[in-house]
Structures are given as structure tokens and as C-alpha cells.
PDB file of C-alpha atoms in Angstrom:
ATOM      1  CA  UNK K   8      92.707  70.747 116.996  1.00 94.00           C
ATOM      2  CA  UNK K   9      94.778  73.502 118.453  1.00 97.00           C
ATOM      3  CA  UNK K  10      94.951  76.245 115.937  1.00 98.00           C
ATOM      4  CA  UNK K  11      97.031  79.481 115.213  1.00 98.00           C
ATOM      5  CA  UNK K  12      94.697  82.155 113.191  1.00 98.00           C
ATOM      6  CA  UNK K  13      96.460  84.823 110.810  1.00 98.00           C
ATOM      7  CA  UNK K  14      94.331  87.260 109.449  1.00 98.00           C
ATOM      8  CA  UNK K  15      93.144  91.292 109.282  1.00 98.00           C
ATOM      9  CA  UNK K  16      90.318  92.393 107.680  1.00 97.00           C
ATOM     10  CA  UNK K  17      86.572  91.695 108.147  1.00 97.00           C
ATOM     11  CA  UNK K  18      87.052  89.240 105.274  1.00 98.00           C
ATOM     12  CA  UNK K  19      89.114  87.265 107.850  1.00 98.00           C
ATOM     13  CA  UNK K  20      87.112  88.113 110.446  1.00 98.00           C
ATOM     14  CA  UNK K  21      84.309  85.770 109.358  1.00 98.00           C
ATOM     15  CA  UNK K  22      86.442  82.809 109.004  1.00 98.00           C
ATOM     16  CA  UNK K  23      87.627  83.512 112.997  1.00 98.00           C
ATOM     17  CA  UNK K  24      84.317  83.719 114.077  1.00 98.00           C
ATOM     18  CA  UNK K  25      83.509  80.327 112.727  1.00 97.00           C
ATOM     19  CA  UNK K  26      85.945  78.805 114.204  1.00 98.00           C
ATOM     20  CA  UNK K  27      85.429  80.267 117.443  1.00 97.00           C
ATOM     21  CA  UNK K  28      81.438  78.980 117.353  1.00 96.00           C
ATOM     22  CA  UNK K  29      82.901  75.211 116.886  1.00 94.00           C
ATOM     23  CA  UNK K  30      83.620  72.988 119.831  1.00 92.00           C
ATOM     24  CA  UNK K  31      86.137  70.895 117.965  1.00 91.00           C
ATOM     25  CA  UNK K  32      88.494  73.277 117.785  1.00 94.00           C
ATOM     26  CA  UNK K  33      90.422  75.641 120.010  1.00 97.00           C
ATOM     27  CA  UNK K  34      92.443  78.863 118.338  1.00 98.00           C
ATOM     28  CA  UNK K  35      95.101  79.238 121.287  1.00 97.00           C
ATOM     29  CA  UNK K  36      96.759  82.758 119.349  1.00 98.00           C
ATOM     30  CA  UNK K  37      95.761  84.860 116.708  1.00 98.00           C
ATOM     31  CA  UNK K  38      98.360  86.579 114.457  1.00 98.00           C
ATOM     32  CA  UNK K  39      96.936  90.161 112.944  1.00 98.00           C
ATOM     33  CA  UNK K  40      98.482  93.065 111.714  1.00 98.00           C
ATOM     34  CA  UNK K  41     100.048  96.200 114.046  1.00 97.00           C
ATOM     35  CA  UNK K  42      97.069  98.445 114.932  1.00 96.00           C
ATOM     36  CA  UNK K  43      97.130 101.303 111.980  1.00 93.00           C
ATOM     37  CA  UNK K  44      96.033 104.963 112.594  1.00 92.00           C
ATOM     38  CA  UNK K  45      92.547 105.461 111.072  1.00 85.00           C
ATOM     39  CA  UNK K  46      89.962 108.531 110.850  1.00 79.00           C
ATOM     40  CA  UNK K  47      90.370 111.904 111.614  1.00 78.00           C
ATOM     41  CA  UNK K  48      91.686 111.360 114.843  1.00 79.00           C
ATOM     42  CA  UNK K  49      94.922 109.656 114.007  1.00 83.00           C
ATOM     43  CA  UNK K  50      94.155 107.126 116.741  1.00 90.00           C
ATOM     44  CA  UNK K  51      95.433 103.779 116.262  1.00 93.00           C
ATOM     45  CA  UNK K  52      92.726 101.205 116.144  1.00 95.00           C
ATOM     46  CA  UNK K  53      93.037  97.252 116.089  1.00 97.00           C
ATOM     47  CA  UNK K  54      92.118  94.845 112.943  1.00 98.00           C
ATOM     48  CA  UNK K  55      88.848  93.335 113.065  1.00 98.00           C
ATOM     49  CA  UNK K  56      90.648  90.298 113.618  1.00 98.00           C
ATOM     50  CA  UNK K  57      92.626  91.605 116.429  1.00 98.00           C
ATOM     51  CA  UNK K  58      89.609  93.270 117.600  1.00 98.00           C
ATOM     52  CA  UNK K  59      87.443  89.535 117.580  1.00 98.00           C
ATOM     53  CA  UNK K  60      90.324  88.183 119.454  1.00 98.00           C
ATOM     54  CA  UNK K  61      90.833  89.773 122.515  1.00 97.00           C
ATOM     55  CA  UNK K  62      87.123  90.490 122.704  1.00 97.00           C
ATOM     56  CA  UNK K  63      86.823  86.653 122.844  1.00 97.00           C
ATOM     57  CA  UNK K  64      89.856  86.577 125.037  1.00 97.00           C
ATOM     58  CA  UNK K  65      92.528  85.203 123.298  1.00 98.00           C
ATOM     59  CA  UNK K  66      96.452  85.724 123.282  1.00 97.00           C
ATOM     60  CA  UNK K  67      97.208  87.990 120.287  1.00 98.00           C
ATOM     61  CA  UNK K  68     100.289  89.020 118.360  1.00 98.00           C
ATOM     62  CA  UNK K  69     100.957  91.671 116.093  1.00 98.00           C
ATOM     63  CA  UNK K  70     104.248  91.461 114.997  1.00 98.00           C
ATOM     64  CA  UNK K  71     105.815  94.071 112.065  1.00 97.00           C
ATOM     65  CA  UNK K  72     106.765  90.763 110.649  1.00 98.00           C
ATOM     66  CA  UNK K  73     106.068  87.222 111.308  1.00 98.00           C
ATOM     67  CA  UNK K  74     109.557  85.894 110.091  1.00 97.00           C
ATOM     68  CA  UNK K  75     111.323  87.791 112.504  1.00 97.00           C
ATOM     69  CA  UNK K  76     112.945  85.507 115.289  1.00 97.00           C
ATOM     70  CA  UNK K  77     110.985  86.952 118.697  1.00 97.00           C
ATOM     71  CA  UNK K  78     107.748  86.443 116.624  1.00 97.00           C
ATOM     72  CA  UNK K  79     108.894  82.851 115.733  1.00 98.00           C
ATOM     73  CA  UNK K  80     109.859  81.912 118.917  1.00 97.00           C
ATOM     74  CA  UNK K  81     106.590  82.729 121.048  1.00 97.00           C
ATOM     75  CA  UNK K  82     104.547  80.702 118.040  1.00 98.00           C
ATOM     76  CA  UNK K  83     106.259  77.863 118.252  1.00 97.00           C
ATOM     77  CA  UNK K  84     105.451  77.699 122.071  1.00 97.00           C
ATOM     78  CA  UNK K  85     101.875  77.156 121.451  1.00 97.00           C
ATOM     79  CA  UNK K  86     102.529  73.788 119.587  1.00 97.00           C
ATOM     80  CA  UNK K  87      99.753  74.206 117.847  1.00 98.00           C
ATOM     81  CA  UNK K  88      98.170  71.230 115.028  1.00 98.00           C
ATOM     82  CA  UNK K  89      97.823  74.147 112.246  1.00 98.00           C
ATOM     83  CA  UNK K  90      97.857  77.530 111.760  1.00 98.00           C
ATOM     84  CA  UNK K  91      94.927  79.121 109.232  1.00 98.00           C
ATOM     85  CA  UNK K  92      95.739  81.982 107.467  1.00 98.00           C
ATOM     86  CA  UNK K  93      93.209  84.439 105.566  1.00 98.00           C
ATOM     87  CA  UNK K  94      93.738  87.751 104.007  1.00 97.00           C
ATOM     88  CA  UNK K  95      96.839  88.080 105.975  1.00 98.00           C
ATOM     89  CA  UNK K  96      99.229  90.344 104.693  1.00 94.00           C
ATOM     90  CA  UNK K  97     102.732  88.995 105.493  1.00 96.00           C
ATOM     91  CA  UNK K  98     104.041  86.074 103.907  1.00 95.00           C
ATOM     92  CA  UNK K  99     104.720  83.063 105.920  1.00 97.00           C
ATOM     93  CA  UNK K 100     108.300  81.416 105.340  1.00 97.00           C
ATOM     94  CA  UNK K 101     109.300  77.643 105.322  1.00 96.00           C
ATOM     95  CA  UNK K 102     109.855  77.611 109.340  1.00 97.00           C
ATOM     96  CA  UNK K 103     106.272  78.655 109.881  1.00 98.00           C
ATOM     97  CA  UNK K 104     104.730  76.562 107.089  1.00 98.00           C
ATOM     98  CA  UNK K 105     105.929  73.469 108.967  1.00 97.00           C
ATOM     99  CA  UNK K 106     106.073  74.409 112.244  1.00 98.00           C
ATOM    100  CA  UNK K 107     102.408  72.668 112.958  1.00 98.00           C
ATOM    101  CA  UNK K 108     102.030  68.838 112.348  1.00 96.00           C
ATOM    102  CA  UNK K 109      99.481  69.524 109.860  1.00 98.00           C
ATOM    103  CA  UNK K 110     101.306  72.717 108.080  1.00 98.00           C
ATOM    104  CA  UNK K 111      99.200  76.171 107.052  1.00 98.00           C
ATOM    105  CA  UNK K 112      96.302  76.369 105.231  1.00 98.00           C
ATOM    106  CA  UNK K 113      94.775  79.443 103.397  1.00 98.00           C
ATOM    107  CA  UNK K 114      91.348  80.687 103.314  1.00 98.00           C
ATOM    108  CA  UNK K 115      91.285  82.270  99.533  1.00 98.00           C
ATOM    109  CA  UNK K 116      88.874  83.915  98.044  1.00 98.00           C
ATOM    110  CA  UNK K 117      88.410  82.179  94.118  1.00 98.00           C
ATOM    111  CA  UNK K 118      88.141  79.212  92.504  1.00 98.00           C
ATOM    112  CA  UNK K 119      91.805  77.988  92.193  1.00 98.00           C
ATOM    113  CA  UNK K 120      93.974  77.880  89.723  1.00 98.00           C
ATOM    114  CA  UNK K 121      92.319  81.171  88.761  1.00 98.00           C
ATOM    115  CA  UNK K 122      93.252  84.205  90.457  1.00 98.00           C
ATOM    116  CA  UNK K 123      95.804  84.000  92.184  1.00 98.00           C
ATOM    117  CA  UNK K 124      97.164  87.107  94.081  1.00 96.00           C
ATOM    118  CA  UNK K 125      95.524  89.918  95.969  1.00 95.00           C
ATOM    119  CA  UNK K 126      92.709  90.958  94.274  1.00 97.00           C
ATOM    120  CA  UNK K 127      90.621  88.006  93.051  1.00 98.00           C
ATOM    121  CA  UNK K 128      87.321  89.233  93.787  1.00 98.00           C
ATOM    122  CA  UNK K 129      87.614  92.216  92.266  1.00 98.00           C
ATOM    123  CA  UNK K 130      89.080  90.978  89.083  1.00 98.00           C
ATOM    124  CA  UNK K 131      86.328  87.913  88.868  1.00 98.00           C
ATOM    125  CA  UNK K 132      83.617  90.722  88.561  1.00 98.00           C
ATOM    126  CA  UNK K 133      86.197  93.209  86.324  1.00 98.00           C
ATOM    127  CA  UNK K 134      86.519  89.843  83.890  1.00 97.00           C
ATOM    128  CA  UNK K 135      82.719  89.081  83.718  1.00 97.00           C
ATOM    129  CA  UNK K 136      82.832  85.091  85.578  1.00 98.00           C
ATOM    130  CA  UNK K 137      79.385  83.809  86.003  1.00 97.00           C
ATOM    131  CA  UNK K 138      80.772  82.112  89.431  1.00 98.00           C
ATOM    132  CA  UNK K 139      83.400  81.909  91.739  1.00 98.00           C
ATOM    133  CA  UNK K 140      84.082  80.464  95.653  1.00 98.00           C
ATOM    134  CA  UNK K 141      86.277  79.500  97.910  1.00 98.00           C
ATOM    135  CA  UNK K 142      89.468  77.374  98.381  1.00 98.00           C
ATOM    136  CA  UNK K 143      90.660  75.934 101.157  1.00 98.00           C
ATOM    137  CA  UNK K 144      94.657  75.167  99.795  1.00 98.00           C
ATOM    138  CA  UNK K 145      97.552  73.616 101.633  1.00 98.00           C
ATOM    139  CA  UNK K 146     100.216  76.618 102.187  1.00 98.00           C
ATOM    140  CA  UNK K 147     103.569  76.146  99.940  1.00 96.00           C
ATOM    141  CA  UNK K 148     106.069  78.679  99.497  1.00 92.00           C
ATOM    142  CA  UNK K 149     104.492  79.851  95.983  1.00 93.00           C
ATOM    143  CA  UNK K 150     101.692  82.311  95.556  1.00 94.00           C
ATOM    144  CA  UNK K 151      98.439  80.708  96.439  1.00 97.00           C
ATOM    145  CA  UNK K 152     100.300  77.439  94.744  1.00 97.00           C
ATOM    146  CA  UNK K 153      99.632  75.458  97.335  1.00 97.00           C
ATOM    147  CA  UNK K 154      97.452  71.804  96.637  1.00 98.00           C
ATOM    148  CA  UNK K 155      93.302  72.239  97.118  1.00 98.00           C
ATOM    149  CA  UNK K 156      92.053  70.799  99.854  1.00 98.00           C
ATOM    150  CA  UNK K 157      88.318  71.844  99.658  1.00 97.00           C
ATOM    151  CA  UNK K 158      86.677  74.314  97.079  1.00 97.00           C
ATOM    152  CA  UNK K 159      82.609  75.790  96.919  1.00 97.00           C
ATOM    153  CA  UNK K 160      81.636  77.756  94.565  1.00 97.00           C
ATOM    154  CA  UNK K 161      78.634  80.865  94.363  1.00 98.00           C
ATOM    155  CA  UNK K 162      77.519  82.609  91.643  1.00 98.00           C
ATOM    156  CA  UNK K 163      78.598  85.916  90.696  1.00 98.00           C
ATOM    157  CA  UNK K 164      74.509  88.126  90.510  1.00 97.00           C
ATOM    158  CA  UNK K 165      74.425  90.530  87.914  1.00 94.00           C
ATOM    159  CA  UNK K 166      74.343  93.036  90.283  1.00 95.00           C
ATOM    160  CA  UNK K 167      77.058  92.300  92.685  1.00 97.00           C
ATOM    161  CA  UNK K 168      80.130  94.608  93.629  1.00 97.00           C
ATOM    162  CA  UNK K 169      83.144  94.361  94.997  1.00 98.00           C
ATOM    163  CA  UNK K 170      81.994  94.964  98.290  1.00 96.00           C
ATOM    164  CA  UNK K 171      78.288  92.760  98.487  1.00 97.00           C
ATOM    165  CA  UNK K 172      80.391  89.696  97.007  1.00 98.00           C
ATOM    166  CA  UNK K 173      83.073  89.833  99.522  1.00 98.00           C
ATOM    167  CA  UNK K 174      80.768  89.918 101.934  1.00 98.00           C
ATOM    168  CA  UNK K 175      79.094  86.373 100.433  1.00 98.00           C
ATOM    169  CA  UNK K 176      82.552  85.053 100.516  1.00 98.00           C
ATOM    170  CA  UNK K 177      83.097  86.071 103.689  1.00 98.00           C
ATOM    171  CA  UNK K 178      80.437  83.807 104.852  1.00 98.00           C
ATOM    172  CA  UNK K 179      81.315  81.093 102.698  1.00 98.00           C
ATOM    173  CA  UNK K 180      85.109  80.785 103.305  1.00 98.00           C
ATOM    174  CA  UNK K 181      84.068  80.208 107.258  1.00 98.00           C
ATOM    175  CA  UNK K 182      81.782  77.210 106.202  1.00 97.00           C
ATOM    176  CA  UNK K 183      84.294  76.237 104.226  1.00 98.00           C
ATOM    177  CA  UNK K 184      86.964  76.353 106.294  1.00 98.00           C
ATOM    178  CA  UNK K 185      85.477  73.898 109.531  1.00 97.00           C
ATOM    179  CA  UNK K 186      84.622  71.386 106.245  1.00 97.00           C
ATOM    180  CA  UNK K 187      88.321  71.650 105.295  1.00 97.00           C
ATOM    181  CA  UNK K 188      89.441  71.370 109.076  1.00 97.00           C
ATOM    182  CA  UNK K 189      86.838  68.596 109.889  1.00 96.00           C
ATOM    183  CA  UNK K 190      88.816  66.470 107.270  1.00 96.00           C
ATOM    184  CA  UNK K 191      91.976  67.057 108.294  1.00 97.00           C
ATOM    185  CA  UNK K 192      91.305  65.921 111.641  1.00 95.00           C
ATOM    186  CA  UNK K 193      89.416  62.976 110.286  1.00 95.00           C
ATOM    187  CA  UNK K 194      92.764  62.159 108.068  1.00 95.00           C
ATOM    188  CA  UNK K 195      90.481  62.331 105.103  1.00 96.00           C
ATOM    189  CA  UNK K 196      91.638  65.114 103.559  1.00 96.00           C
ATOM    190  CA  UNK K 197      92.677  64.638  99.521  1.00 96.00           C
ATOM    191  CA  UNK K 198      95.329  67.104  98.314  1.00 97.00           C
ATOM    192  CA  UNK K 199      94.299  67.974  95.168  1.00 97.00           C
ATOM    193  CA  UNK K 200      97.610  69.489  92.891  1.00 98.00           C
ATOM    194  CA  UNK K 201      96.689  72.571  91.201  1.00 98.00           C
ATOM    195  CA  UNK K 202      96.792  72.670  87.533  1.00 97.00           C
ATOM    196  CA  UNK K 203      98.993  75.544  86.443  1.00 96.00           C
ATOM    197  CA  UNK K 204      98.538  75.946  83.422  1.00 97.00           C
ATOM    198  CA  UNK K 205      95.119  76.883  84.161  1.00 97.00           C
ATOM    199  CA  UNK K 206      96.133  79.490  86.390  1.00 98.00           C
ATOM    200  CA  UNK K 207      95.682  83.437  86.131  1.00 98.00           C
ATOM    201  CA  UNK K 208      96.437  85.851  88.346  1.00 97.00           C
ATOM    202  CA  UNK K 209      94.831  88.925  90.054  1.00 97.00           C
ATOM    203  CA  UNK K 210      97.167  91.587  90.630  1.00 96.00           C
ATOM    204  CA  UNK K 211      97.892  94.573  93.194  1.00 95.00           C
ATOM    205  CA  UNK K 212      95.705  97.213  92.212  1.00 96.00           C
ATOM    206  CA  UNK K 213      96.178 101.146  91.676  1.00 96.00           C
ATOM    207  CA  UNK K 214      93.819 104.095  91.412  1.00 94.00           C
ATOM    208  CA  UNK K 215      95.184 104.073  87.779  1.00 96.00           C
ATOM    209  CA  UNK K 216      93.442 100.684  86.667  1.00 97.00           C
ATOM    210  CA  UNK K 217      90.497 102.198  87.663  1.00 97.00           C
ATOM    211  CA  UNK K 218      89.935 105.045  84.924  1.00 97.00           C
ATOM    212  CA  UNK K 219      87.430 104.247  82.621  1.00 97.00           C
ATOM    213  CA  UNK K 220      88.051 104.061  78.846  1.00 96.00           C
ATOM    214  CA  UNK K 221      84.359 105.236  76.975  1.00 96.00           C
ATOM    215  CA  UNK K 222      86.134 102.452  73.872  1.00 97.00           C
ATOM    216  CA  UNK K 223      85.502  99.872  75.737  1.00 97.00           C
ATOM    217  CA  UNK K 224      81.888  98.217  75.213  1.00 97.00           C
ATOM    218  CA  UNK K 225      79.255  99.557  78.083  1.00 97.00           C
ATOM    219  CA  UNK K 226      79.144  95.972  79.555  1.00 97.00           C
ATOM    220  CA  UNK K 227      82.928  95.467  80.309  1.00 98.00           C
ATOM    221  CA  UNK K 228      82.755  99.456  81.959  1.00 98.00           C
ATOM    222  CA  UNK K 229      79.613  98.243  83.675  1.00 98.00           C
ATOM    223  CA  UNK K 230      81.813  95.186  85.064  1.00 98.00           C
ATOM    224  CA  UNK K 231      84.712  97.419  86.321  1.00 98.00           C
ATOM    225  CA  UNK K 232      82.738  99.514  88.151  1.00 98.00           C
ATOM    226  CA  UNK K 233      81.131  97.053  89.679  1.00 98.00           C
ATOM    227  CA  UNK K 234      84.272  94.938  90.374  1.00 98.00           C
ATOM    228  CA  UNK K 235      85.949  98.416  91.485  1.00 98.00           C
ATOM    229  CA  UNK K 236      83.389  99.845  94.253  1.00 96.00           C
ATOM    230  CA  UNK K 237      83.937 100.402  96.557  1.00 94.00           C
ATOM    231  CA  UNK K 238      88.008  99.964  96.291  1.00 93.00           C
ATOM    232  CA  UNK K 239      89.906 101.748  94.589  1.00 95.00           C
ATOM    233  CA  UNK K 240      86.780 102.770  92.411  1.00 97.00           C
ATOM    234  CA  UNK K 241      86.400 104.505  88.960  1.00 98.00           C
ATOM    235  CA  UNK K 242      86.830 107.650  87.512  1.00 98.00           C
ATOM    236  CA  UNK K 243      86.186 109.462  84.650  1.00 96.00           C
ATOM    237  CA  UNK K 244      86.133 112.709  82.536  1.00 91.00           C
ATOM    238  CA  UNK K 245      82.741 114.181  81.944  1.00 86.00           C
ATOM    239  CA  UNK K 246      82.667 118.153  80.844  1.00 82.00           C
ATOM    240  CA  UNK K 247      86.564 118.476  81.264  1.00 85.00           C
ATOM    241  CA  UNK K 248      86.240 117.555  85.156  1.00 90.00           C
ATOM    242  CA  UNK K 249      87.108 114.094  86.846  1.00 95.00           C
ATOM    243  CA  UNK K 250      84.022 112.383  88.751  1.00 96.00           C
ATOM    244  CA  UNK K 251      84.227 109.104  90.646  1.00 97.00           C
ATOM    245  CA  UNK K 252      81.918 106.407  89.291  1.00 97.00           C
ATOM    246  CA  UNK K 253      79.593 105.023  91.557  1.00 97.00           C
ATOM    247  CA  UNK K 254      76.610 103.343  89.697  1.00 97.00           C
ATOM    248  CA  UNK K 255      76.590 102.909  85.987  1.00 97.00           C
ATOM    249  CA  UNK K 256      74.034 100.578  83.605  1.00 96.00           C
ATOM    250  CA  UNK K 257      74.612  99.236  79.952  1.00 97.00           C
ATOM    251  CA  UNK K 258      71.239 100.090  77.851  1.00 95.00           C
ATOM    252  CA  UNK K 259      70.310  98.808  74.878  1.00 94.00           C
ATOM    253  CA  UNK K 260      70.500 101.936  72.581  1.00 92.00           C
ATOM    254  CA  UNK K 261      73.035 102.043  69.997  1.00 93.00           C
ATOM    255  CA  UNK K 262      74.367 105.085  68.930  1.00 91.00           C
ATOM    256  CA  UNK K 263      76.480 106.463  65.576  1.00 89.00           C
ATOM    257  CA  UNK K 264      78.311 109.285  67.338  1.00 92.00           C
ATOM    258  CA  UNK K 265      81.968 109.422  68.146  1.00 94.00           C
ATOM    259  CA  UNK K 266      83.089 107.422  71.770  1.00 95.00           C
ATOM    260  CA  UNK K 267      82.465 110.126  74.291  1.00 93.00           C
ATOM    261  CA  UNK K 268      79.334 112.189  73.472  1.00 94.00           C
ATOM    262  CA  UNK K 269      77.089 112.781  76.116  1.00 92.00           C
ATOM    263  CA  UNK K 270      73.115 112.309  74.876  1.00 89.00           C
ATOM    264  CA  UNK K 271      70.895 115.036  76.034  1.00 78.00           C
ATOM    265  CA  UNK K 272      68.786 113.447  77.847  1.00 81.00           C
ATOM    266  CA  UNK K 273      66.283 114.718  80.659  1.00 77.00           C
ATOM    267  CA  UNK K 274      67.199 113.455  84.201  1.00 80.00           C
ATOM    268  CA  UNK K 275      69.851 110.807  82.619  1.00 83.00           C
ATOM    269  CA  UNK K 276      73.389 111.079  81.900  1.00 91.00           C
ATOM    270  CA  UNK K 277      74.221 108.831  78.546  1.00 95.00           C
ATOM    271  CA  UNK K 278      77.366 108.405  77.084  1.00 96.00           C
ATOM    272  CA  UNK K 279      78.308 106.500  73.713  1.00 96.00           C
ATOM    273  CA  UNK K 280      81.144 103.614  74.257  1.00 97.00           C
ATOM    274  CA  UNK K 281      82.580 101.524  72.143  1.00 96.00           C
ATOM    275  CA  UNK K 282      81.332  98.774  70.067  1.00 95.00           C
ATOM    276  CA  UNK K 283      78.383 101.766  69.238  1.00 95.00           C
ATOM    277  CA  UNK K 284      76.533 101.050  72.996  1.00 97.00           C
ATOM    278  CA  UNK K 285      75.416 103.365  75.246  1.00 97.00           C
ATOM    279  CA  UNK K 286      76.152 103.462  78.914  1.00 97.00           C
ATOM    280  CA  UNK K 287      73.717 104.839  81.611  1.00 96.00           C
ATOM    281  CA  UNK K 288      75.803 106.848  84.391  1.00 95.00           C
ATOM    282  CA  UNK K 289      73.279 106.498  87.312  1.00 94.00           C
ATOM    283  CA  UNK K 290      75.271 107.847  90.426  1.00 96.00           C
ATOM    284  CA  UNK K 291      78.860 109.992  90.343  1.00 95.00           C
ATOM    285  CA  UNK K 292      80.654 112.228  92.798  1.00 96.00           C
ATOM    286  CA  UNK K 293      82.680 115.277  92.238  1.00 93.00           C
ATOM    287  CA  UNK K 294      86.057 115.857  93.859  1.00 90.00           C
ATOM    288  CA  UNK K 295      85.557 117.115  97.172  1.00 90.00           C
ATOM    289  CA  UNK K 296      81.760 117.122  96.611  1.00 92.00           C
ATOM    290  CA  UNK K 297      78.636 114.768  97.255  1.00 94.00           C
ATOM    291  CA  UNK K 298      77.622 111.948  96.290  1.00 95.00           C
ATOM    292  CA  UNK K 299      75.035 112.268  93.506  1.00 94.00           C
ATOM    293  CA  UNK K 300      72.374 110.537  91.077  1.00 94.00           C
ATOM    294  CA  UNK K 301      72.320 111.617  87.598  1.00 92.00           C
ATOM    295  CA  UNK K 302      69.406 113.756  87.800  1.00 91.00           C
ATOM    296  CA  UNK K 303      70.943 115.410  90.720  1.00 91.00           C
ATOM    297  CA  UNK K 304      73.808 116.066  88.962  1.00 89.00           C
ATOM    298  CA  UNK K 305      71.880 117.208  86.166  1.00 87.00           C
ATOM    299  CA  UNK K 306      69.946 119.334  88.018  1.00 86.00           C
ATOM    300  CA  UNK K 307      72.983 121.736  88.500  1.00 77.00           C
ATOM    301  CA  UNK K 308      74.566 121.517  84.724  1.00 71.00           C
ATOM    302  CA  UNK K 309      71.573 122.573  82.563  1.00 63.00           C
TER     303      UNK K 309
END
């Protein structure tokens, strides 16, 4: 099939790449986002998406927006079967949703009906799920609506952040994706409605959401740090001064002190939480300062 690939980040990336490795498919233009100023330099620097693409060659747009009429125009030239679109950025309106005989698909990054929105990975690990995946969903004008065409699932490690499951997903939305794409072409695909009642949603985040609350039991502040590194990460108050939250761990103490109290505690940094559990802060970083373990930090607060 001739396909049209929107996408930005190295999330998207992955999904590109796979379909660039398969011979039954050609992607004849990739959409991406305007190349953004980055580093120190101020020098504007191409998507990884963008980046993929004319390494490997291929015509690529970058439009401010996608709806506007030049941007529209050139797309519809390429007559493409389908466009894919994965961690995007722009909404797609009803003239590009059925441009292609075969309409858009989305490469998203949950098990849908749940999560919808822009932050589903984070919030799966923020809400404790044992598991989440993949869907491959037919592109309506809703958000992330659209019917399932192909799901696969993972499990969520006890261990995993924001950042190591993404990268899982990463992986697993390109195999995905040619599974999805294979049945379409074969004209086996099932459209599967999407039950919405079922559905939840994963919102925009802010710096804000990410202040930690020493109420809450250690486990759920163990699972928002987690879900929350390394974007837009956790902060908290610790001898009147605001440290970013790297690496925390829920023990199995229990404590009778009031929510707050730091437990002396040689090379270890334990403070009580709610629900009377204890909560192991194991790396943190000062405002314009280093990145530290607890014993480092420690080391300098006697």
C-alpha cells in the first residue's frame, strides 16, 4: 500500500522504521512537525521522524498546520491508500480522514477504551495497571474514538518508568502496526466499536500534577514517580527546600509519627506517608544542583 506517515517523536519514530523495513509497503511522504529550536545553541533541529525521513530519502512536510489548504493540496497529490498517524500533534480534520481509500489509522499507546488523550503511559503507571499495549484504531473525528482494529498488550514491571515503558511500546506499536496494515490490505480487517462507557482519559499534564503529597500511601507516590520520570517529574519539600524526585521505594516499616517526618536514618532518607508507611527517597536533585543518591545527599546535611 502507498502510505502517508504523521508523526514526531522517537515514539513515532519506531513505528516509521517498521514500516520502512517491510516490502509490502511504500510511505511516499511523511508529515512531522516544523523543526523546533533545541539546546543551548538555539539551532533548529528536525523531529526524529523528520530526521528518519529524509535520511531514508523521502518527500517530507512540515506544515504549521495540516488543515491549512497548501498543506492539503500537496497530500492529496500523493493518492495515497492510508495515511498512519502516531504521536502526531495536530489534529487531522474530516478532509484528511477520508482523503485515502482506506481512511487514517492511529498508532496509540494503551489499551483502548482506557486512556484516551495525551498522556496514557504516564497515567497507566501513575494509576498502578498491571498491563497495558497498543491499539491500532480507525481515525474518527473524536479523541482516540475511533473503532479498534488490532490491540497487544505488555505488562507494566514493577520497576518501569515513564521513559523504559515507552520505549517497550515503542517497539510494540511498530509490530503492531504492519499486523494492523497486513489486514487491511488483506480486507480482513474487523472494526471493533469501542465501548465508551469503559473509557477514561489521560490528560495534558503540568509540572503542578507532579508535586508529591507525603498523605498519600508510599505505593501510589512510588507509582507517580515512576509514571512521572522522566517528564514532567516530581517534586517535593524536604528541610523547607524543593528537590526533584528521581528514585523513590515503598518499605515495609510503619510508622506512628505525623505525615512528613523525616527518620534519622544513616545513609537513607525516610519519610512517613500516609496510611502510616514509610517511603525510601533513594535519588533527588536540588534546584540548579546535581543529581544525587540519598547518602550523597546526606553526606552534606548532617
Amino acid at each position: 500500500m502507498k502510505i502517508i506517515f504523521f508523526g514526531a517523536p522517537d515514539f513515532a519514530a519506531a513505528s516509521l522504521r517498521s514500516l520502512l523495513s517491510s516490502d509490502k509497503h511504500t510511505v511516499c511522504a511523511v508529515v512531522s512537525q516544523p523543526d523546533r529550536p533545541k539546546g543551548r545553541s538555539g539551532k533548529p533541529v528536525p523531529t526524529p521522524v523528520s530526521q528518519m525521513a529524509e535520511d531514508a530519502g523521502i518527500i517530507t512536510l512540515k506544515p504549521d498546520n495540516v488543515k491549512d489548504a497548501e498543506p492539503i493540496a500537496l497530500l492529496r497529490q500523493f493518492n495515497a491508500d492510508i495515511f498512519v498517524v502516531a504521536a502526531y500533534g495536530q489534529f487531522l480534520n474530516k478532509t484528511l480522514l477520508t482523503m485515502p481509500r482506506f481512511g487514517a489509522v492511529n498508532v496509540h499507546a494503551s489499551l483502548l477504551p482506557k486512556y484516551r488523550g495525551a498522556s496514557p503511559v504516564q497515567m497507566a503507571i501513575v494509576n498502578g495497571e498491571e498491563k497495558t499495549g497498543i491499539t491500532i484504531m480507525q481515525m474518527d473525528k473524536g479523541m482516540d474514538t475511533g473503532d479498534i482494529l488490532h490491540a497487544e498488550e505488555i505488562p507494566i514491571a514493577g520497576d518501569d518508568t515513564y521513559h523504559t515503558l515507552l520505549d517497550k511500546l515503542a517497539v510494540l506499536g511498530g509490530k503492531a502496526l504492519l499486523n494492523a496494515i497486513d489486514k487491511i490490505n488483506r480486507g480482513i480487517a474487523i472494526p471493533h466499536p469501542q465501548d465508551n462507557a469503559a473509557a477514561t482519559y489521560a490528560p495534558l499534564l503540568t509540572k503542578d500534577m507532579g508535586v508529591i503529597d507525603f498523605n498519600a500511601p508510599p505505593y501510589k507516590i512510588y507509582s507517580l514517580v515512576r509514571g512521572f520520570n522522566p517528564w514532567p517529574g516530581t517534586t517535593a519539600e524536604i528541610y523547607g527546600e524543593t528537590f526533584k524526585i528521581w528514585h523513590v521505594q515503598p518499605t515495609d516499616l510503619i510508622h506512628g509519627e505525623q505525615v512528613g517526618t523525616i527518620i534519622p536514618c544513616d545513609n537513607k532518607l525516610q519519610i512517613c506517608c500516609g496510611n502510616n508507611g514509610v517511603l525510601d527517597i533513594l535519588e533527588l536533585q536540588a534546584h540548579g544542583g546535581k543529581r544525587l543518591t540519598a547518602a550523597e545527599f546526606l553526606r552534606g546535611r548532617r
